[in-house]
PDB file of C-alpha atoms in Angstrom:
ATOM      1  CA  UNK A1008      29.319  24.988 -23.749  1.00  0.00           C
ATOM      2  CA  UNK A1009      25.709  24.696 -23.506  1.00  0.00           C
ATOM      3  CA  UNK A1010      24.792  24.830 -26.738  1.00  0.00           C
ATOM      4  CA  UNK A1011      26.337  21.209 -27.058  1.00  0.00           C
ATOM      5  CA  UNK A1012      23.673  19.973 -24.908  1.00  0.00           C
ATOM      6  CA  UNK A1013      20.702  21.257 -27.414  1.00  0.00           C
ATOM      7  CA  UNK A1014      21.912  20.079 -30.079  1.00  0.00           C
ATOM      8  CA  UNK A1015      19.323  17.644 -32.103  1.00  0.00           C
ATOM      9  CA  UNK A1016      16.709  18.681 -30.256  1.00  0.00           C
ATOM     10  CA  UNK A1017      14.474  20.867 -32.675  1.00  0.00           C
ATOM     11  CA  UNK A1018      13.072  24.185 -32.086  1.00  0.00           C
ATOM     12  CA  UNK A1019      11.491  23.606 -28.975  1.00  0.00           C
ATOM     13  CA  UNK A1020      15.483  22.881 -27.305  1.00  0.00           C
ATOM     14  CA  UNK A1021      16.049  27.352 -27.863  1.00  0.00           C
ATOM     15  CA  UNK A1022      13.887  28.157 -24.905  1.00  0.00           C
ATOM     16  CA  UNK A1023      15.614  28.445 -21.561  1.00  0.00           C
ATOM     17  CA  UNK A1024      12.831  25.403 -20.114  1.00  0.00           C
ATOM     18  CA  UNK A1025      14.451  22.597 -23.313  1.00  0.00           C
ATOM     19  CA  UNK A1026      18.143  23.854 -22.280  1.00  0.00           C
ATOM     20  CA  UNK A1027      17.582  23.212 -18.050  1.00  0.00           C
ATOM     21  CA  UNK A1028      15.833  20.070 -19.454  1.00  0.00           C
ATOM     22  CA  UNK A1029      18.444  18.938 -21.443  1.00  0.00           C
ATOM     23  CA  UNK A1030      21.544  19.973 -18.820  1.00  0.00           C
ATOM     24  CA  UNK A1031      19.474  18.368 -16.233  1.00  0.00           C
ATOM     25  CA  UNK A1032      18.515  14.573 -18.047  1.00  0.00           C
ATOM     26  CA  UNK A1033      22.943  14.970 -18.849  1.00  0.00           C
ATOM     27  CA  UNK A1034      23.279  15.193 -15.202  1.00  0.00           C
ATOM     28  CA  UNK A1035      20.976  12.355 -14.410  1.00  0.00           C
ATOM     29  CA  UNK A1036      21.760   9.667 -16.680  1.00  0.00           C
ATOM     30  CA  UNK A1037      24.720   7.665 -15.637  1.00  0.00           C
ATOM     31  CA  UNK A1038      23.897   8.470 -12.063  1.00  0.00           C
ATOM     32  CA  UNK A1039      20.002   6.906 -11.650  1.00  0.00           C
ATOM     33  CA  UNK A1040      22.150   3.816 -12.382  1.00  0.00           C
ATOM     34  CA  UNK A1041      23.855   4.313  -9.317  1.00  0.00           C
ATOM     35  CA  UNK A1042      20.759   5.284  -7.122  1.00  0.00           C
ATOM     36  CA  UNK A1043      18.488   2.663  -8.876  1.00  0.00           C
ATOM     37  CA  UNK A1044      20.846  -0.359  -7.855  1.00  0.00           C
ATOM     38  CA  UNK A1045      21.506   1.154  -4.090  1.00  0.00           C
ATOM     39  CA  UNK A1046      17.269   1.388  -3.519  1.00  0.00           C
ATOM     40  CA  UNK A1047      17.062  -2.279  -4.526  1.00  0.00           C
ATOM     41  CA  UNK A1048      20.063  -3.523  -2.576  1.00  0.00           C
ATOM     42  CA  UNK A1049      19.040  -1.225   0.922  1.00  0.00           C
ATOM     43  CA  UNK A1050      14.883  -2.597  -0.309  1.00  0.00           C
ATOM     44  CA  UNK A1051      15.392  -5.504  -1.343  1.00  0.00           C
ATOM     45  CA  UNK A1052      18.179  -7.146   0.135  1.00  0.00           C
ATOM     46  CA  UNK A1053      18.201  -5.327   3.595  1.00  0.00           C
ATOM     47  CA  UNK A1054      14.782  -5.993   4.625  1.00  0.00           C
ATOM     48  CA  UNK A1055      15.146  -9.418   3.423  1.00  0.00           C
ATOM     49  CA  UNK A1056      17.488 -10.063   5.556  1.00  0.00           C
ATOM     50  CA  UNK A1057      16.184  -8.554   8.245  1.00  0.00           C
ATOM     51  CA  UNK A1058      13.283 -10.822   7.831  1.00  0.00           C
ATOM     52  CA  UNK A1059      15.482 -13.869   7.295  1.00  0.00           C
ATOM     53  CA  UNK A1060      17.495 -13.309  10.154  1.00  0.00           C
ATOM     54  CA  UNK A1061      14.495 -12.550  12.508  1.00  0.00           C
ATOM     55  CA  UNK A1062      15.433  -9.027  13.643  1.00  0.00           C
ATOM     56  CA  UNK A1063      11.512  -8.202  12.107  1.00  0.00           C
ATOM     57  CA  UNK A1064      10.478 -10.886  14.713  1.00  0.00           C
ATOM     58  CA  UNK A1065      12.463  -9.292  17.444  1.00  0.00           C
ATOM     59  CA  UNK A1066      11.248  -5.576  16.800  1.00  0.00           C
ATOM     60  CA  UNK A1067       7.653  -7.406  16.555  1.00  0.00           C
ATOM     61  CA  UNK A1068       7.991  -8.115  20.257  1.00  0.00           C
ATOM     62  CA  UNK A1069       8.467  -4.818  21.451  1.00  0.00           C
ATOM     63  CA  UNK A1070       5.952  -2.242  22.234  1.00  0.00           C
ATOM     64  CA  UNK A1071       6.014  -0.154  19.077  1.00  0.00           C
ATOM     65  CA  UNK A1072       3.916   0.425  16.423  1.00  0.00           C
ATOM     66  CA  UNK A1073       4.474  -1.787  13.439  1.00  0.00           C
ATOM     67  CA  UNK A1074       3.645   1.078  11.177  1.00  0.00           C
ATOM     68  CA  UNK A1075       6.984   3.019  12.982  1.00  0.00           C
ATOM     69  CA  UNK A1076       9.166   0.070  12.085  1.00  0.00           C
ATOM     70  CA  UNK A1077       8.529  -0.289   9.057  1.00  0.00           C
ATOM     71  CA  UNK A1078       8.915   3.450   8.197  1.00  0.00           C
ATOM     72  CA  UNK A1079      12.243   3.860   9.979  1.00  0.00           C
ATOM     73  CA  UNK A1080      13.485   1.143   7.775  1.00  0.00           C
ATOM     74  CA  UNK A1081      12.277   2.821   4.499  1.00  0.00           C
ATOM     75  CA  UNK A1082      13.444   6.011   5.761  1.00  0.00           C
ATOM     76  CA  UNK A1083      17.078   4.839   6.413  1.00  0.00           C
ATOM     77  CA  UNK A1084      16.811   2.582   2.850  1.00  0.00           C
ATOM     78  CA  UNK A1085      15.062   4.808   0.418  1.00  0.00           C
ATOM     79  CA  UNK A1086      14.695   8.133   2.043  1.00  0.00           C
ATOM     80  CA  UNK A1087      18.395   8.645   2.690  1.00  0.00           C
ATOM     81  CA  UNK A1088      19.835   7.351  -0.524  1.00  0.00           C
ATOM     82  CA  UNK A1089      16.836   9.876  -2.173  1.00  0.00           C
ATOM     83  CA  UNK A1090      18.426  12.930  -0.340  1.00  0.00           C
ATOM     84  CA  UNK A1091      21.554  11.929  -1.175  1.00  0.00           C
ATOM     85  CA  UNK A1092      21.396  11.493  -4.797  1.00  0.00           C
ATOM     86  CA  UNK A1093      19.263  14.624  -4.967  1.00  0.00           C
ATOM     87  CA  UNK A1094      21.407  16.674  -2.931  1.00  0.00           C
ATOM     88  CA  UNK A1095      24.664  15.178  -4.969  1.00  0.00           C
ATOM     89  CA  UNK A1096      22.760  16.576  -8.111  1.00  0.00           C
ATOM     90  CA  UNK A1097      21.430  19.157  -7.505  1.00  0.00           C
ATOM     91  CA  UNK A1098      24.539  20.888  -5.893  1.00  0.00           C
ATOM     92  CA  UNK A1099      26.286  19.539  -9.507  1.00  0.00           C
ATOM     93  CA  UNK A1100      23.619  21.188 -11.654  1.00  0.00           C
ATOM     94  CA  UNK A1101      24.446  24.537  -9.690  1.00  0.00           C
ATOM     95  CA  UNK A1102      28.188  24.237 -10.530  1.00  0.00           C
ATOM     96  CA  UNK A1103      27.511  23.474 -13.860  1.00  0.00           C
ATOM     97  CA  UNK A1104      25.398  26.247 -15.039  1.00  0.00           C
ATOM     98  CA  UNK A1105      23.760  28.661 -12.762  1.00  0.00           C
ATOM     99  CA  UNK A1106      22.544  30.719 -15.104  1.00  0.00           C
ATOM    100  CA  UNK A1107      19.870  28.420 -16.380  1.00  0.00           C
ATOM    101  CA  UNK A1108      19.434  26.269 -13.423  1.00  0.00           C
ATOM    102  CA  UNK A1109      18.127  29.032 -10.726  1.00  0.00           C
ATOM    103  CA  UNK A1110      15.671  30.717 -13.166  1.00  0.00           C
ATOM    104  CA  UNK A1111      14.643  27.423 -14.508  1.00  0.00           C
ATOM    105  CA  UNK A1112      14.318  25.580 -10.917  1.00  0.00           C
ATOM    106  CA  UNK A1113      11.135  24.424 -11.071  1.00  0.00           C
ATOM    107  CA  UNK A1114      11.846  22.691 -14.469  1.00  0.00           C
ATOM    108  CA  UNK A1115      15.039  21.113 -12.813  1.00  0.00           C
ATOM    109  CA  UNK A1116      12.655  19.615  -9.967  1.00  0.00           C
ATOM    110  CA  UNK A1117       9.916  18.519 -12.489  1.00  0.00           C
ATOM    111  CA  UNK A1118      12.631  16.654 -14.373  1.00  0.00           C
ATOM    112  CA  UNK A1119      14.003  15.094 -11.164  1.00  0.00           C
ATOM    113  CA  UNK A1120       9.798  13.918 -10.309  1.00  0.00           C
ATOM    114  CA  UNK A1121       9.031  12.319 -13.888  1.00  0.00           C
ATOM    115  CA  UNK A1122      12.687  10.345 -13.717  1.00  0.00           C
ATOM    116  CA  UNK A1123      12.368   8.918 -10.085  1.00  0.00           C
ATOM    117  CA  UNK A1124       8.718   8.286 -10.405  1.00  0.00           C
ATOM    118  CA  UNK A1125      10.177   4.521 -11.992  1.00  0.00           C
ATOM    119  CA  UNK A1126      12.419   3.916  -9.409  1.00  0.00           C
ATOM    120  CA  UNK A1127      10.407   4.387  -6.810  1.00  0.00           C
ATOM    121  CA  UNK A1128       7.425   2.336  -8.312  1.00  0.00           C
ATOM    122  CA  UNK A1129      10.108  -0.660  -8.546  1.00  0.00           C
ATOM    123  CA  UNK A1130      11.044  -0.025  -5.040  1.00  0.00           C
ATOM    124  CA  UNK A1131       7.441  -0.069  -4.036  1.00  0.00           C
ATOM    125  CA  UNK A1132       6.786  -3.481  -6.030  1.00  0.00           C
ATOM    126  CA  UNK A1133       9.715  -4.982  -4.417  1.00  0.00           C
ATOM    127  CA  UNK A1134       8.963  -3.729  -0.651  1.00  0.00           C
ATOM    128  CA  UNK A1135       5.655  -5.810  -1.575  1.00  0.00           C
ATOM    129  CA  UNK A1136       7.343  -8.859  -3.105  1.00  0.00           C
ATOM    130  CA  UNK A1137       9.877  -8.768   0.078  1.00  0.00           C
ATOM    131  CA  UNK A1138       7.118  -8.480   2.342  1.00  0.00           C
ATOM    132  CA  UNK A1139       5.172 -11.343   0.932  1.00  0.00           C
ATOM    133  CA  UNK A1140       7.534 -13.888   0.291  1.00  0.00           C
ATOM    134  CA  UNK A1141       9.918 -12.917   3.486  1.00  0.00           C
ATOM    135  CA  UNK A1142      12.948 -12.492   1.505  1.00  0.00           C
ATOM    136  CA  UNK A1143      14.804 -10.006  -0.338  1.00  0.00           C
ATOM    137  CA  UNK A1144      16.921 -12.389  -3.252  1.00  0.00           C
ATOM    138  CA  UNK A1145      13.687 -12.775  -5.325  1.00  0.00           C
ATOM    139  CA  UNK A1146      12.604  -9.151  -5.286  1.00  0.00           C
ATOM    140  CA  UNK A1147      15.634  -8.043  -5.969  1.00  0.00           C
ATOM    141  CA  UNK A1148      16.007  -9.837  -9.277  1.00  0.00           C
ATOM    142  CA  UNK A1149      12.782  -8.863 -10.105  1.00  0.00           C
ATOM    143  CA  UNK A1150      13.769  -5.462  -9.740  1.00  0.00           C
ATOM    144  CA  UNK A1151      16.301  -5.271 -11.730  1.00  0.00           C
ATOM    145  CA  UNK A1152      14.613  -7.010 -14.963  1.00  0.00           C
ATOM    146  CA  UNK A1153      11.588  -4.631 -14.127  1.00  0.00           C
ATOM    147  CA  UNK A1154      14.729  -1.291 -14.532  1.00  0.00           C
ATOM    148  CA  UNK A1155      16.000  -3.053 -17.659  1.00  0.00           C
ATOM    149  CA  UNK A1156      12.822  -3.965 -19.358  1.00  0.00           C
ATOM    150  CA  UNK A1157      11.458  -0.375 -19.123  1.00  0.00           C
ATOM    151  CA  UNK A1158      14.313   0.592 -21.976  1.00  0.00           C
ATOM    152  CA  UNK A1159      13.055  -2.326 -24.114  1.00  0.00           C
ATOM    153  CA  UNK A1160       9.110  -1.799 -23.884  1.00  0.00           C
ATOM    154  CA  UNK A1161      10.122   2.289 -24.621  1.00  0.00           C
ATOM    155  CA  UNK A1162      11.766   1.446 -27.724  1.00  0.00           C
ATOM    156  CA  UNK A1163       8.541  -1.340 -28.449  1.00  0.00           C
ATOM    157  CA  UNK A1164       6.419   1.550 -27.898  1.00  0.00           C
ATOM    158  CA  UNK A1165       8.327   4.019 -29.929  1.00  0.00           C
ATOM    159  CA  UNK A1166       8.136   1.652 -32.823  1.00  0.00           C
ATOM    160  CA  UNK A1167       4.720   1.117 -32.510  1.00  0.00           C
ATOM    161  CA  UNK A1168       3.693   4.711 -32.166  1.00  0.00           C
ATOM    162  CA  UNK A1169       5.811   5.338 -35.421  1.00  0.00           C
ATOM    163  CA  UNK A1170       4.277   2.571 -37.215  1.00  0.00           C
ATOM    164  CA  UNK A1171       0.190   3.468 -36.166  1.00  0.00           C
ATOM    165  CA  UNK A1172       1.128   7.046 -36.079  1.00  0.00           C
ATOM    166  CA  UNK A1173      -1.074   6.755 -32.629  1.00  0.00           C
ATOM    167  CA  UNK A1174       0.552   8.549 -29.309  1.00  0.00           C
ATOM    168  CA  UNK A1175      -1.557   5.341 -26.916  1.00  0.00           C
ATOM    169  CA  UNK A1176       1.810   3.279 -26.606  1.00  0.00           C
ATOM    170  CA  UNK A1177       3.760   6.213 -25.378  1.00  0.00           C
ATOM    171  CA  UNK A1178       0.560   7.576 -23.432  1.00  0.00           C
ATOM    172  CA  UNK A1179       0.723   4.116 -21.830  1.00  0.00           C
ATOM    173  CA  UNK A1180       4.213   3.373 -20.956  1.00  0.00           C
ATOM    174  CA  UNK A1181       3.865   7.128 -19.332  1.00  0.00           C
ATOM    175  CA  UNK A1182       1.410   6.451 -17.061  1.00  0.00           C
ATOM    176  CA  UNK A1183       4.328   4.289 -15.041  1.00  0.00           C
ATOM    177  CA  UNK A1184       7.063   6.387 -16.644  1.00  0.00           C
ATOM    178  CA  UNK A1185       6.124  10.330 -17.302  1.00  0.00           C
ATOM    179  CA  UNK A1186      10.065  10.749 -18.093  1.00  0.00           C
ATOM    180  CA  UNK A1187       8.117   9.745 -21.558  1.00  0.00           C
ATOM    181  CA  UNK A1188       6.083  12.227 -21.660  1.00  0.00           C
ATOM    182  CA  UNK A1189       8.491  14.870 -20.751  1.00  0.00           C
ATOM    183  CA  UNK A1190      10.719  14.058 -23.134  1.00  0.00           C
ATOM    184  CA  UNK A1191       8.509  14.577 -25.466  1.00  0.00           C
ATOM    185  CA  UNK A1192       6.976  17.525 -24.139  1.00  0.00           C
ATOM    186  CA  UNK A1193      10.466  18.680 -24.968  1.00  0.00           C
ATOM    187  CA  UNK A1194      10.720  17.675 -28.381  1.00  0.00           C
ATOM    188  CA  UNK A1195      12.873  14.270 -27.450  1.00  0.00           C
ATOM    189  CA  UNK A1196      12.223  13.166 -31.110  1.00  0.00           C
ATOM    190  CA  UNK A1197      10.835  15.979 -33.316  1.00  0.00           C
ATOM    191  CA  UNK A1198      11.723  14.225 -36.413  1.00  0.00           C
ATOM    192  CA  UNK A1199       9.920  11.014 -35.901  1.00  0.00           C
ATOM    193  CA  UNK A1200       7.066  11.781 -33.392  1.00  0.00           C
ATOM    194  CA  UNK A1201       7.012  14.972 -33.512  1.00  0.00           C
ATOM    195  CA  UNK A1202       3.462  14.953 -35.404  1.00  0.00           C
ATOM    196  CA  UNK A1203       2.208  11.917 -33.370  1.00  0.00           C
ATOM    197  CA  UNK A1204       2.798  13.249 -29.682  1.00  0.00           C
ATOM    198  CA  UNK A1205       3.750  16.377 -28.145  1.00  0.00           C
ATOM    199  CA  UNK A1206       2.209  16.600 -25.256  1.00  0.00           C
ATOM    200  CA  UNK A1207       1.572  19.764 -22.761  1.00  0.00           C
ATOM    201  CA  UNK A1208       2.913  20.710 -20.438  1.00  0.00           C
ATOM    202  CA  UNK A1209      -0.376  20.387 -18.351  1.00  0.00           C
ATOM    203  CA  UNK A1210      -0.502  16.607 -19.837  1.00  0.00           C
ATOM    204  CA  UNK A1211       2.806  16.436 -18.448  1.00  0.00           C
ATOM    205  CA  UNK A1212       2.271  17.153 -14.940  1.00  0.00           C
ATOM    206  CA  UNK A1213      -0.881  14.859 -14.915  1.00  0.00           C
ATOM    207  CA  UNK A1214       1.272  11.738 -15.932  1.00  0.00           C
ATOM    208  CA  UNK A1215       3.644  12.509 -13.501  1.00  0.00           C
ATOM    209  CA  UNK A1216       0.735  12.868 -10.941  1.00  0.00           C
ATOM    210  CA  UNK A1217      -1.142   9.361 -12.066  1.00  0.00           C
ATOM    211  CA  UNK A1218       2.458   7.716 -11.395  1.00  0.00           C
ATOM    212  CA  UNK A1219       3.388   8.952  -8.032  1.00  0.00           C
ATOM    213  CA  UNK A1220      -0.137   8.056  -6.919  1.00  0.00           C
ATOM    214  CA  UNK A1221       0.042   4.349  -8.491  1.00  0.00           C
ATOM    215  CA  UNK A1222       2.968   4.314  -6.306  1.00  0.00           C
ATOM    216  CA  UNK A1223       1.979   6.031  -3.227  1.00  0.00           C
ATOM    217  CA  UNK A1224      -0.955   3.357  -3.772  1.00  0.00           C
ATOM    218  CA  UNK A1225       1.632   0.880  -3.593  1.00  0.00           C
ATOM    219  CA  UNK A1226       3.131   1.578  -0.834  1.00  0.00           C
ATOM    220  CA  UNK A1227       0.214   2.079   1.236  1.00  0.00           C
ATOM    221  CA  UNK A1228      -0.222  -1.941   0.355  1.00  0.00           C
ATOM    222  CA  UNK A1229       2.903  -2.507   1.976  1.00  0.00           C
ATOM    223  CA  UNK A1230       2.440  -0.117   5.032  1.00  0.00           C
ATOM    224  CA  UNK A1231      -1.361  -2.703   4.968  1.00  0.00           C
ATOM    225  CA  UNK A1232       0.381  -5.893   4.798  1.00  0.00           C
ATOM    226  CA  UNK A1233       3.542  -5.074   6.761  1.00  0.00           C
ATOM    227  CA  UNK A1234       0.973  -3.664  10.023  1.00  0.00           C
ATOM    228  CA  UNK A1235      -2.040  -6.718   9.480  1.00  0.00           C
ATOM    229  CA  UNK A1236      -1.003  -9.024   7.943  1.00  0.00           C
ATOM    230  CA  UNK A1237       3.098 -10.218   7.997  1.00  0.00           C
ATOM    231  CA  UNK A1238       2.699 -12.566  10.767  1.00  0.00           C
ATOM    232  CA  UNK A1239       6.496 -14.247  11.680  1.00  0.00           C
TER     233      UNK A1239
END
């Protein structure tokens, strides 16, 4: 049954890596849907309410740290959902196929890092556009555009790196999205970019890196603001 799932994937898709890739992304795909909408709802929407409806305010006047607060309430929006959804997966990918999963583990976990990195940089924008503007409705729109416009500006830059025959769109969008450069690390379309981009695996881990610290950065804003300078 495997071998359905490296199908159309070139040479590279034979070695045991390309299969837990490819069994892994399967697993993934309808389901980041799923996580992606629940991060901006518990984000977006909760913490906007809660500063709406002045329960902020009321935690504000007791005699903890604002740095706690706001880290409980990540921790019960984001961090929670984030176990979930990896536990849920994980446990899946197990049932699934063992065999390639447990040798492969640490290609299952890379795939997991390069595919949340996204999410979790649209989660950071909109704990900053919640913060600023005290309520959750317009981050949460924004939010969702941002998750929908990443498929269009990956098929702009597929286009254009077919048309220049130059990797720089790709190398771009992967900065904010190394599930690009993964996928191509992995052959994701031998026949058409094959010869422009095929990154290392080395390359590969240092996208992923650059995104998760754009959006530790990000965070760290909002930990700044939330602490200095929200004032309610």
């Amino acid at each position: 049954m495997l071998a359905n799932f490296t199908v159309g994937m070139g040479a590279q898709a034979t070695t045991n890596e390309a299969v837990a890739y490819t069994v892994t992304t399967s697993i993934i795909g309808g389901s980041l849907i799923v996580f992606i909408l629940l991060i901006l709802k518990n984000v977006a929407y909760g913490l906007g309410s809660d500063l709406e409806k002045g329960i902020i305010q009321t935690y504000f006047s007791y005699p903890l740290k604002r740095w706690r607060i706001l880290t409980a309430k990540l921790i019960s929006a984001l961090g929670v959902s984030l176990l979930l959804f990896l536990g849920i997966q994980i446990s899946a990918l197990y049932i699934l196929a063992p065999d390639i999963v447990l040798p492969q583990f640490g290609t299952v976990i890379l795939t997991y890092a390069a595919n949340l990195s996204y999410p979790l940089l649209i989660a950071a924008i909109m704990l900053l556009m919640t913060l600023i503007l005290r309520r959750g409705g317009i981050g949460l729109v924004v939010g969702i555009v941002l998750y929908f416009a990443m498929s269009i500006i990956s098929g702009i830059a597929f286009i254009v790196s077919f048309a220049t025959e130059s990797p720089l769109a790709l190398q771009i969008i992967s900065v904010i999205s190394p599930s690009m450069a993964l996928q191509q690390h992995y052959g994701g379309m031998p026949d058409i970019l094959g010869s422009v981009w095929s990154p290392t695996l080395s390359e590969v881990l240092v996208y992923i890196g650059v995104s998760y610290v754009i959006v530790a950065s990000l965070f760290v804003l909002g930990y700044v603001y939330f602490s200095r300078r929200l004032n309610l």
